[in-house]
Each structure stands twice: as structure tokens, then as C-alpha cells.
């Protein structure tokens, strides 16, 4: 199977590249795509750069040019739910775009005509992840991820996103990647390890925990890859 693995930041895919070993590099559309065999699968790995636009470009290229049959996203996120602590893993059940606002036309926050507020991730990939978590002895949370082109470091903004979308975590790429995959008909899975709590300390916590949380997410994704299609 051809599996795409993407992150937004270099730090989110470095732990994956370290494990998969030798790979080829292809430059295209402003990204570097790394390809290799891993177990029974062909992998294409890339980091997009930050935000919804760059992540949409990368996901589209992975689907269209690299023939990805499934897309797995690995990275970090800010926690909304009080149950989520730094280093905890959350898989998205569904994703939304918290910064979409055409409410002036009577639409709800996050809604774009001919689209939907929430995009659901693949149910089979989620159940595979649940099995992996049990076998690894890891507590895997499942919930809604809200995406927007903002690094959220404010209790007020965080509370608004929680109240409006019932989101458990927030980041800057999952919602756009979900939208791309849904439109290409590619099953996708978005995994995030918590790096901060999206409040006043978010910037400091993020810098402190980016590498360690990215590693937690990457390790889990690679375990999923090994079990895919078995
Ligand atoms: O890719 C962006 C990174 C932050 S911006 C989204 N990622 C990390 C997830 C994330 C996040 N997103 C919004 C973790 N915590 C978040 C939060 N709000 N509180 C960035 C980071 N470092 C340098 C430059 N930009």
C-alpha cells in the first residue's frame, strides 16, 4: 500500500525519517517528498510548513502526484480539554476550521457552502489506532480537533473554540488536510500529541515540548503503519 505520512513542521517528521532509514528525495511544489519502503508498504513522507494553505498543498500533492492510498498526519497540538496533559495522544474523530466566518450570511461558524462544519476521519484507521494503543499500553484519546491559521495562546480564544465546536484540541493543519482527503476520497487519520495548553504559557510550553511530543506521535504512527493491511 502507498501510505502518505505528513507533518507541518520539520520536527514532526524527523523522528519518522530517522526510523525508516534510506529514502529518496523529490522536490515539488515547495516541499521535499521522501520516499522509501517500510515493511510491506511504500511511504511518501513530507512536512508542509505551517498552516491550512501549506498543508492543503502538501496533502493534495501526496494524493494526486504520489498516489497516496491513505494519509496519516503526525504532529503536536494545543490542548483544550482539561483531561489532556502534555505528551498525551489524541486522534481526531472529526475536524473543523475554527477561523472560517461567513456568519454575516446566516451560516454557522466553520461552515462553507457545499462543505460541512465537521469532516470525519476514517473509522477503520481509528479502530486500528485503538488496537495499537491497547497493545502499546498507551492511553489514546479521541475527540474533535479545531484548526485555524492562528497559534492560540489565549484562554478567551480557547474557551470560544471549545464552546463553538466542542473541540478537545486545536492546531493549524488538520482541518485543511481532512478537507483535501475527503475531496480526493482518500482515507485519513490525524494524530496529535499535546505540546501546550493554548493559554498564556503556550509559547514557552510549545518550545519546550515540541520535540518530545512530536516523538510520541511519530512512534505511534509508525506502529500503525506496520499493522496496516495486515
Ligand atoms: O504547525 C503549527 C505549530 C505552531 S506555529 C501548529 N502546530 C504547531 C500545532 C500547535 C498549535 N497550533 C495552534 C501546537 N500548539 C498550538 C497552539 N495553537 N497553541 C509555530 C511554532 N513555532 C514556530 C513558528 N510557528
PDB file of C-alpha atoms and ligand atoms in Angstrom:
ATOM      1  CA  UNK A   1       0.000   0.000   0.000  1.00  0.00           C
ATOM      2  CA  UNK A   2       1.180   3.561  -0.700  1.00  0.00           C
ATOM      3  CA  UNK A   3       0.984   5.455   2.575  1.00  0.00           C
ATOM      4  CA  UNK A   4       1.474   9.211   2.951  1.00  0.00           C
ATOM      5  CA  UNK A   5       2.813  10.444   6.263  1.00  0.00           C
ATOM      6  CA  UNK A   6       2.815  14.165   6.795  1.00  0.00           C
ATOM      7  CA  UNK A   7       3.607  16.720   9.460  1.00  0.00           C
ATOM      8  CA  UNK A   8       3.577  20.505   9.381  1.00  0.00           C
ATOM      9  CA  UNK A   9       6.993  21.202  10.880  1.00  0.00           C
ATOM     10  CA  UNK A  10      10.321  19.504  10.190  1.00  0.00           C
ATOM     11  CA  UNK A  11      10.414  18.471  13.861  1.00  0.00           C
ATOM     12  CA  UNK A  12       7.211  16.467  13.334  1.00  0.00           C
ATOM     13  CA  UNK A  13       8.610  14.203  10.599  1.00  0.00           C
ATOM     14  CA  UNK A  14      12.286  13.999  11.620  1.00  0.00           C
ATOM     15  CA  UNK A  15      11.631  11.177  14.115  1.00  0.00           C
ATOM     16  CA  UNK A  16       9.924   9.240  11.296  1.00  0.00           C
ATOM     17  CA  UNK A  17      12.733   9.769   8.777  1.00  0.00           C
ATOM     18  CA  UNK A  18      15.246   8.603  11.391  1.00  0.00           C
ATOM     19  CA  UNK A  19      13.462   5.276  11.790  1.00  0.00           C
ATOM     20  CA  UNK A  20      12.647   4.467   8.145  1.00  0.00           C
ATOM     21  CA  UNK A  21      16.282   4.705   7.063  1.00  0.00           C
ATOM     22  CA  UNK A  22      17.383   5.299   3.470  1.00  0.00           C
ATOM     23  CA  UNK A  23      14.965   7.218   1.277  1.00  0.00           C
ATOM     24  CA  UNK A  24      14.863   9.155  -1.992  1.00  0.00           C
ATOM     25  CA  UNK A  25      14.137  12.901  -2.138  1.00  0.00           C
ATOM     26  CA  UNK A  26      11.894  14.676  -4.652  1.00  0.00           C
ATOM     27  CA  UNK A  27      11.391  18.440  -4.687  1.00  0.00           C
ATOM     28  CA  UNK A  28       7.957  19.537  -5.828  1.00  0.00           C
ATOM     29  CA  UNK A  29       5.614  22.491  -5.230  1.00  0.00           C
ATOM     30  CA  UNK A  30       7.782  23.932  -2.496  1.00  0.00           C
ATOM     31  CA  UNK A  31       8.210  20.750  -0.461  1.00  0.00           C
ATOM     32  CA  UNK A  32      10.631  17.842  -0.258  1.00  0.00           C
ATOM     33  CA  UNK A  33       8.966  14.435  -0.511  1.00  0.00           C
ATOM     34  CA  UNK A  34      10.877  11.493   0.955  1.00  0.00           C
ATOM     35  CA  UNK A  35      10.048   8.033  -0.401  1.00  0.00           C
ATOM     36  CA  UNK A  36      11.054   4.623   0.881  1.00  0.00           C
ATOM     37  CA  UNK A  37       9.875   1.071   1.517  1.00  0.00           C
ATOM     38  CA  UNK A  38       8.933   0.243   5.095  1.00  0.00           C
ATOM     39  CA  UNK A  39       7.851  -3.318   5.802  1.00  0.00           C
ATOM     40  CA  UNK A  40       5.254  -4.194   3.172  1.00  0.00           C
ATOM     41  CA  UNK A  41       4.470  -0.595   2.281  1.00  0.00           C
ATOM     42  CA  UNK A  42       5.669   2.290   0.135  1.00  0.00           C
ATOM     43  CA  UNK A  43       5.883   5.507   2.133  1.00  0.00           C
ATOM     44  CA  UNK A  44       5.871   9.125   1.000  1.00  0.00           C
ATOM     45  CA  UNK A  45       6.797  11.485   3.825  1.00  0.00           C
ATOM     46  CA  UNK A  46       6.816  15.294   3.927  1.00  0.00           C
ATOM     47  CA  UNK A  47       6.362  18.300   6.171  1.00  0.00           C
ATOM     48  CA  UNK A  48       4.188  21.001   4.660  1.00  0.00           C
ATOM     49  CA  UNK A  49       5.181  24.156   6.568  1.00  0.00           C
ATOM     50  CA  UNK A  50       2.722  25.724   8.983  1.00  0.00           C
ATOM     51  CA  UNK A  51      -0.962  26.429   8.410  1.00  0.00           C
ATOM     52  CA  UNK A  52      -4.005  25.450   6.375  1.00  0.00           C
ATOM     53  CA  UNK A  53      -2.792  26.609   2.962  1.00  0.00           C
ATOM     54  CA  UNK A  54       0.628  24.941   3.007  1.00  0.00           C
ATOM     55  CA  UNK A  55      -0.791  21.744   4.484  1.00  0.00           C
ATOM     56  CA  UNK A  56      -3.512  21.642   1.809  1.00  0.00           C
ATOM     57  CA  UNK A  57      -0.875  21.922  -0.932  1.00  0.00           C
ATOM     58  CA  UNK A  58       1.169  19.071   0.517  1.00  0.00           C
ATOM     59  CA  UNK A  59      -1.797  16.777   1.115  1.00  0.00           C
ATOM     60  CA  UNK A  60      -3.069  17.429  -2.426  1.00  0.00           C
ATOM     61  CA  UNK A  61       0.314  16.605  -3.954  1.00  0.00           C
ATOM     62  CA  UNK A  62       0.553  13.418  -1.904  1.00  0.00           C
ATOM     63  CA  UNK A  63      -2.862  12.306  -3.168  1.00  0.00           C
ATOM     64  CA  UNK A  64      -2.584  13.429  -6.759  1.00  0.00           C
ATOM     65  CA  UNK A  65       1.097  13.078  -7.695  1.00  0.00           C
ATOM     66  CA  UNK A  66       2.374  10.433  -5.285  1.00  0.00           C
ATOM     67  CA  UNK A  67      -0.727   8.235  -5.425  1.00  0.00           C
ATOM     68  CA  UNK A  68      -1.259   8.005  -1.683  1.00  0.00           C
ATOM     69  CA  UNK A  69      -3.948   5.438  -0.835  1.00  0.00           C
ATOM     70  CA  UNK A  70      -4.140   6.536   2.788  1.00  0.00           C
ATOM     71  CA  UNK A  71      -2.804   9.614   4.610  1.00  0.00           C
ATOM     72  CA  UNK A  72      -1.590   9.715   8.201  1.00  0.00           C
ATOM     73  CA  UNK A  73      -0.779  13.029   9.900  1.00  0.00           C
ATOM     74  CA  UNK A  74       1.627  13.107  12.834  1.00  0.00           C
ATOM     75  CA  UNK A  75       2.262  16.163  14.985  1.00  0.00           C
ATOM     76  CA  UNK A  76       1.575  18.204  18.086  1.00  0.00           C
ATOM     77  CA  UNK A  77      -1.396  20.272  19.278  1.00  0.00           C
ATOM     78  CA  UNK A  78      -2.590  22.633  21.952  1.00  0.00           C
ATOM     79  CA  UNK A  79      -4.983  21.069  24.484  1.00  0.00           C
ATOM     80  CA  UNK A  80      -8.494  22.375  25.076  1.00  0.00           C
ATOM     81  CA  UNK A  81      -9.907  19.506  27.150  1.00  0.00           C
ATOM     82  CA  UNK A  82      -8.699  19.557  30.756  1.00  0.00           C
ATOM     83  CA  UNK A  83      -8.226  15.774  30.518  1.00  0.00           C
ATOM     84  CA  UNK A  84      -5.349  16.278  28.077  1.00  0.00           C
ATOM     85  CA  UNK A  85      -1.878  16.793  29.537  1.00  0.00           C
ATOM     86  CA  UNK A  86       1.399  17.499  27.748  1.00  0.00           C
ATOM     87  CA  UNK A  87       2.545  14.340  25.936  1.00  0.00           C
ATOM     88  CA  UNK A  88      -0.964  12.814  25.733  1.00  0.00           C
ATOM     89  CA  UNK A  89      -2.088  11.437  22.359  1.00  0.00           C
ATOM     90  CA  UNK A  90      -5.337  12.473  20.710  1.00  0.00           C
ATOM     91  CA  UNK A  91      -6.748  11.115  17.455  1.00  0.00           C
ATOM     92  CA  UNK A  92      -9.282  13.267  15.656  1.00  0.00           C
ATOM     93  CA  UNK A  93     -12.764  11.817  15.271  1.00  0.00           C
ATOM     94  CA  UNK A  94     -13.658  14.906  13.243  1.00  0.00           C
ATOM     95  CA  UNK A  95     -12.037  18.204  12.355  1.00  0.00           C
ATOM     96  CA  UNK A  96     -13.252  21.736  11.716  1.00  0.00           C
ATOM     97  CA  UNK A  97     -11.883  25.170  10.746  1.00  0.00           C
ATOM     98  CA  UNK A  98     -12.395  27.492  13.708  1.00  0.00           C
ATOM     99  CA  UNK A  99     -11.347  30.602  11.769  1.00  0.00           C
ATOM    100  CA  UNK A 100     -13.962  30.321   8.997  1.00  0.00           C
ATOM    101  CA  UNK A 101     -16.573  33.023   9.481  1.00  0.00           C
ATOM    102  CA  UNK A 102     -19.253  33.815   6.922  1.00  0.00           C
ATOM    103  CA  UNK A 103     -21.845  34.209   9.660  1.00  0.00           C
ATOM    104  CA  UNK A 104     -22.828  37.540   8.023  1.00  0.00           C
ATOM    105  CA  UNK A 105     -24.767  35.388   5.518  1.00  0.00           C
ATOM    106  CA  UNK A 106     -26.527  33.362   8.197  1.00  0.00           C
ATOM    107  CA  UNK A 107     -24.129  30.410   8.146  1.00  0.00           C
ATOM    108  CA  UNK A 108     -22.747  28.855  11.347  1.00  0.00           C
ATOM    109  CA  UNK A 109     -19.082  29.398  12.294  1.00  0.00           C
ATOM    110  CA  UNK A 110     -16.832  26.986  10.412  1.00  0.00           C
ATOM    111  CA  UNK A 111     -19.299  26.397   7.558  1.00  0.00           C
ATOM    112  CA  UNK A 112     -18.588  26.902   3.859  1.00  0.00           C
ATOM    113  CA  UNK A 113     -21.453  26.308   1.381  1.00  0.00           C
ATOM    114  CA  UNK A 114     -21.211  22.862  -0.271  1.00  0.00           C
ATOM    115  CA  UNK A 115     -18.931  21.787   2.571  1.00  0.00           C
ATOM    116  CA  UNK A 116     -19.616  20.894   6.215  1.00  0.00           C
ATOM    117  CA  UNK A 117     -18.510  22.250   9.585  1.00  0.00           C
ATOM    118  CA  UNK A 118     -17.029  18.873  10.595  1.00  0.00           C
ATOM    119  CA  UNK A 119     -15.071  16.418   8.457  1.00  0.00           C
ATOM    120  CA  UNK A 120     -14.933  12.919   9.943  1.00  0.00           C
ATOM    121  CA  UNK A 121     -11.746  10.866   9.851  1.00  0.00           C
ATOM    122  CA  UNK A 122     -11.661   7.245   8.663  1.00  0.00           C
ATOM    123  CA  UNK A 123     -13.398   4.885  11.093  1.00  0.00           C
ATOM    124  CA  UNK A 124     -11.223   1.855  10.255  1.00  0.00           C
ATOM    125  CA  UNK A 125      -7.993   3.775  10.841  1.00  0.00           C
ATOM    126  CA  UNK A 126      -9.386   4.926  14.184  1.00  0.00           C
ATOM    127  CA  UNK A 127     -10.194   1.384  15.256  1.00  0.00           C
ATOM    128  CA  UNK A 128      -6.741   0.220  14.151  1.00  0.00           C
ATOM    129  CA  UNK A 129      -5.284   3.015  16.308  1.00  0.00           C
ATOM    130  CA  UNK A 130      -7.390   1.926  19.274  1.00  0.00           C
ATOM    131  CA  UNK A 131      -5.933  -1.615  18.942  1.00  0.00           C
ATOM    132  CA  UNK A 132      -2.391  -0.267  18.663  1.00  0.00           C
ATOM    133  CA  UNK A 133      -2.920   1.829  21.807  1.00  0.00           C
ATOM    134  CA  UNK A 134      -4.060  -1.200  23.806  1.00  0.00           C
ATOM    135  CA  UNK A 135      -1.083  -3.260  22.652  1.00  0.00           C
ATOM    136  CA  UNK A 136       1.382  -0.447  23.374  1.00  0.00           C
ATOM    137  CA  UNK A 137      -0.235   0.235  26.768  1.00  0.00           C
ATOM    138  CA  UNK A 138      -0.903   3.840  25.779  1.00  0.00           C
ATOM    139  CA  UNK A 139      -3.924   5.970  26.726  1.00  0.00           C
ATOM    140  CA  UNK A 140      -5.231   7.206  23.367  1.00  0.00           C
ATOM    141  CA  UNK A 141      -7.841   9.967  23.478  1.00  0.00           C
ATOM    142  CA  UNK A 142     -10.365  10.563  20.697  1.00  0.00           C
ATOM    143  CA  UNK A 143     -12.058  13.880  20.035  1.00  0.00           C
ATOM    144  CA  UNK A 144     -12.696  16.895  17.872  1.00  0.00           C
ATOM    145  CA  UNK A 145      -9.764  18.916  16.589  1.00  0.00           C
ATOM    146  CA  UNK A 146     -10.262  22.567  15.634  1.00  0.00           C
ATOM    147  CA  UNK A 147      -7.898  24.022  13.029  1.00  0.00           C
ATOM    148  CA  UNK A 148      -7.154  27.649  12.204  1.00  0.00           C
ATOM    149  CA  UNK A 149      -4.375  29.893  10.973  1.00  0.00           C
ATOM    150  CA  UNK A 150      -3.594  31.120  14.480  1.00  0.00           C
ATOM    151  CA  UNK A 151      -1.216  29.957  17.182  1.00  0.00           C
ATOM    152  CA  UNK A 152      -3.686  30.132  20.065  1.00  0.00           C
ATOM    153  CA  UNK A 153      -2.146  31.441  23.280  1.00  0.00           C
ATOM    154  CA  UNK A 154      -5.240  32.895  24.936  1.00  0.00           C
ATOM    155  CA  UNK A 155      -7.701  31.448  27.436  1.00  0.00           C
ATOM    156  CA  UNK A 156     -10.505  33.501  25.848  1.00  0.00           C
ATOM    157  CA  UNK A 157      -9.948  32.285  22.283  1.00  0.00           C
ATOM    158  CA  UNK A 158      -9.581  28.727  23.547  1.00  0.00           C
ATOM    159  CA  UNK A 159     -12.867  28.952  25.512  1.00  0.00           C
ATOM    160  CA  UNK A 160     -14.649  30.311  22.431  1.00  0.00           C
ATOM    161  CA  UNK A 161     -13.379  27.432  20.262  1.00  0.00           C
ATOM    162  CA  UNK A 162     -14.431  24.909  22.901  1.00  0.00           C
ATOM    163  CA  UNK A 163     -17.921  26.426  23.251  1.00  0.00           C
ATOM    164  CA  UNK A 164     -18.465  26.812  19.492  1.00  0.00           C
ATOM    165  CA  UNK A 165     -17.086  23.491  18.183  1.00  0.00           C
ATOM    166  CA  UNK A 166     -16.878  21.257  21.305  1.00  0.00           C
ATOM    167  CA  UNK A 167     -13.256  20.749  20.344  1.00  0.00           C
ATOM    168  CA  UNK A 168     -10.766  18.899  22.545  1.00  0.00           C
ATOM    169  CA  UNK A 169      -7.585  20.220  20.944  1.00  0.00           C
ATOM    170  CA  UNK A 170      -6.514  22.779  18.385  1.00  0.00           C
ATOM    171  CA  UNK A 171      -3.802  23.134  15.795  1.00  0.00           C
ATOM    172  CA  UNK A 172      -3.203  24.711  12.392  1.00  0.00           C
ATOM    173  CA  UNK A 173      -3.349  21.957   9.718  1.00  0.00           C
ATOM    174  CA  UNK A 174      -5.661  19.032  10.494  1.00  0.00           C
ATOM    175  CA  UNK A 175      -8.877  20.618   9.218  1.00  0.00           C
ATOM    176  CA  UNK A 176      -7.389  21.518   5.850  1.00  0.00           C
ATOM    177  CA  UNK A 177      -5.753  18.099   5.394  1.00  0.00           C
ATOM    178  CA  UNK A 178      -9.093  16.486   6.280  1.00  0.00           C
ATOM    179  CA  UNK A 179     -10.850  18.627   3.685  1.00  0.00           C
ATOM    180  CA  UNK A 180      -8.313  17.680   0.983  1.00  0.00           C
ATOM    181  CA  UNK A 181      -8.515  13.957   1.758  1.00  0.00           C
ATOM    182  CA  UNK A 182     -12.308  13.988   1.836  1.00  0.00           C
ATOM    183  CA  UNK A 183     -12.404  15.667  -1.557  1.00  0.00           C
ATOM    184  CA  UNK A 184      -9.891  13.199  -3.054  1.00  0.00           C
ATOM    185  CA  UNK A 185     -11.666  10.252  -1.428  1.00  0.00           C
ATOM    186  CA  UNK A 186      -8.530   9.200   0.499  1.00  0.00           C
ATOM    187  CA  UNK A 187      -8.966   7.682   3.986  1.00  0.00           C
ATOM    188  CA  UNK A 188      -7.077   9.797   6.531  1.00  0.00           C
ATOM    189  CA  UNK A 189      -6.039   9.789  10.167  1.00  0.00           C
ATOM    190  CA  UNK A 190      -4.897  12.799  12.217  1.00  0.00           C
ATOM    191  CA  UNK A 191      -2.842  12.158  15.345  1.00  0.00           C
ATOM    192  CA  UNK A 192      -1.531  14.838  17.686  1.00  0.00           C
ATOM    193  CA  UNK A 193       0.465  14.707  20.909  1.00  0.00           C
ATOM    194  CA  UNK A 194      -0.151  17.639  23.239  1.00  0.00           C
ATOM    195  CA  UNK A 195       2.645  20.229  23.387  1.00  0.00           C
ATOM    196  CA  UNK A 196       0.880  23.037  25.311  1.00  0.00           C
ATOM    197  CA  UNK A 197      -2.493  24.198  26.619  1.00  0.00           C
ATOM    198  CA  UNK A 198      -3.163  27.037  24.151  1.00  0.00           C
ATOM    199  CA  UNK A 199      -3.195  29.562  27.008  1.00  0.00           C
ATOM    200  CA  UNK A 200      -0.826  32.292  28.159  1.00  0.00           C
ATOM    201  CA  UNK A 201       2.037  29.795  28.606  1.00  0.00           C
ATOM    202  CA  UNK A 202       1.537  28.198  25.205  1.00  0.00           C
ATOM    203  CA  UNK A 203       4.575  29.729  23.525  1.00  0.00           C
ATOM    204  CA  UNK A 204       7.009  28.636  26.226  1.00  0.00           C
ATOM    205  CA  UNK A 205       5.473  25.179  26.638  1.00  0.00           C
ATOM    206  CA  UNK A 206       5.426  24.669  22.870  1.00  0.00           C
ATOM    207  CA  UNK A 207       9.146  25.385  22.547  1.00  0.00           C
ATOM    208  CA  UNK A 208       9.887  23.115  25.497  1.00  0.00           C
ATOM    209  CA  UNK A 209       7.768  20.130  24.431  1.00  0.00           C
ATOM    210  CA  UNK A 210       7.678  20.221  20.606  1.00  0.00           C
ATOM    211  CA  UNK A 211      10.438  17.646  20.137  1.00  0.00           C
ATOM    212  CA  UNK A 212       9.345  15.194  22.844  1.00  0.00           C
ATOM    213  CA  UNK A 213       5.645  15.317  21.908  1.00  0.00           C
ATOM    214  CA  UNK A 214       6.418  15.037  18.173  1.00  0.00           C
ATOM    215  CA  UNK A 215       8.397  11.897  19.015  1.00  0.00           C
ATOM    216  CA  UNK A 216       5.440  10.367  20.895  1.00  0.00           C
ATOM    217  CA  UNK A 217       3.143  10.920  17.912  1.00  0.00           C
ATOM    218  CA  UNK A 218       5.692   9.683  15.349  1.00  0.00           C
ATOM    219  CA  UNK A 219       6.335   6.454  17.236  1.00  0.00           C
ATOM    220  CA  UNK A 220       2.626   5.677  17.342  1.00  0.00           C
ATOM    221  CA  UNK A 221       2.136   6.418  13.630  1.00  0.00           C
ATOM    222  CA  UNK A 222       4.979   4.058  12.685  1.00  0.00           C
ATOM    223  CA  UNK A 223       3.400   1.305  14.758  1.00  0.00           C
ATOM    224  CA  UNK A 224       0.139   1.859  12.860  1.00  0.00           C
ATOM    225  CA  UNK A 225       1.970   1.662   9.526  1.00  0.00           C
ATOM    226  CA  UNK A 226       3.412  -1.728  10.432  1.00  0.00           C
ATOM    227  CA  UNK A 227      -0.068  -3.076  11.091  1.00  0.00           C
ATOM    228  CA  UNK A 228      -1.867  -1.526   8.117  1.00  0.00           C
ATOM    229  CA  UNK A 229      -3.282  -4.037   5.661  1.00  0.00           C
ATOM    230  CA  UNK A 230      -2.413  -6.997   7.872  1.00  0.00           C
TER     231      UNK A 230
HETATM  232  O1  LIG B   1       2.213  23.985  12.868  1.00  0.00           O
HETATM  233  C1  LIG B   1       1.762  24.846  13.895  1.00  0.00           C
HETATM  234  C2  LIG B   1       2.781  24.951  15.002  1.00  0.00           C
HETATM  235  C3  LIG B   1       2.674  26.219  15.828  1.00  0.00           C
HETATM  236  S1  LIG B   1       3.051  27.714  14.981  1.00  0.00           S
HETATM  237  C4  LIG B   1       0.551  24.234  14.573  1.00  0.00           C
HETATM  238  N1  LIG B   1       1.140  23.229  15.436  1.00  0.00           N
HETATM  239  C5  LIG B   1       2.425  23.773  15.890  1.00  0.00           C
HETATM  240  C6  LIG B   1       0.256  22.684  16.471  1.00  0.00           C
HETATM  241  C7  LIG B   1       0.062  23.504  17.715  1.00  0.00           C
HETATM  242  C8  LIG B   1      -0.747  24.640  17.842  1.00  0.00           C
HETATM  243  N2  LIG B   1      -1.494  25.332  16.938  1.00  0.00           N
HETATM  244  C9  LIG B   1      -2.186  26.416  17.381  1.00  0.00           C
HETATM  245  C10 LIG B   1       0.589  23.252  18.956  1.00  0.00           C
HETATM  246  N3  LIG B   1       0.131  24.172  19.859  1.00  0.00           N
HETATM  247  C11 LIG B   1      -0.694  25.034  19.196  1.00  0.00           C
HETATM  248  C12 LIG B   1      -1.432  26.179  19.599  1.00  0.00           C
HETATM  249  N4  LIG B   1      -2.150  26.839  18.668  1.00  0.00           N
HETATM  250  N5  LIG B   1      -1.429  26.613  20.880  1.00  0.00           N
HETATM  251  C13 LIG B   1       4.739  27.936  15.127  1.00  0.00           C
HETATM  252  C14 LIG B   1       5.539  27.293  16.009  1.00  0.00           C
HETATM  253  N6  LIG B   1       6.864  27.520  16.076  1.00  0.00           N
HETATM  254  C15 LIG B   1       7.427  28.379  15.257  1.00  0.00           C
HETATM  255  C16 LIG B   1       6.642  29.035  14.358  1.00  0.00           C
HETATM  256  N7  LIG B   1       5.314  28.823  14.304  1.00  0.00           N
END
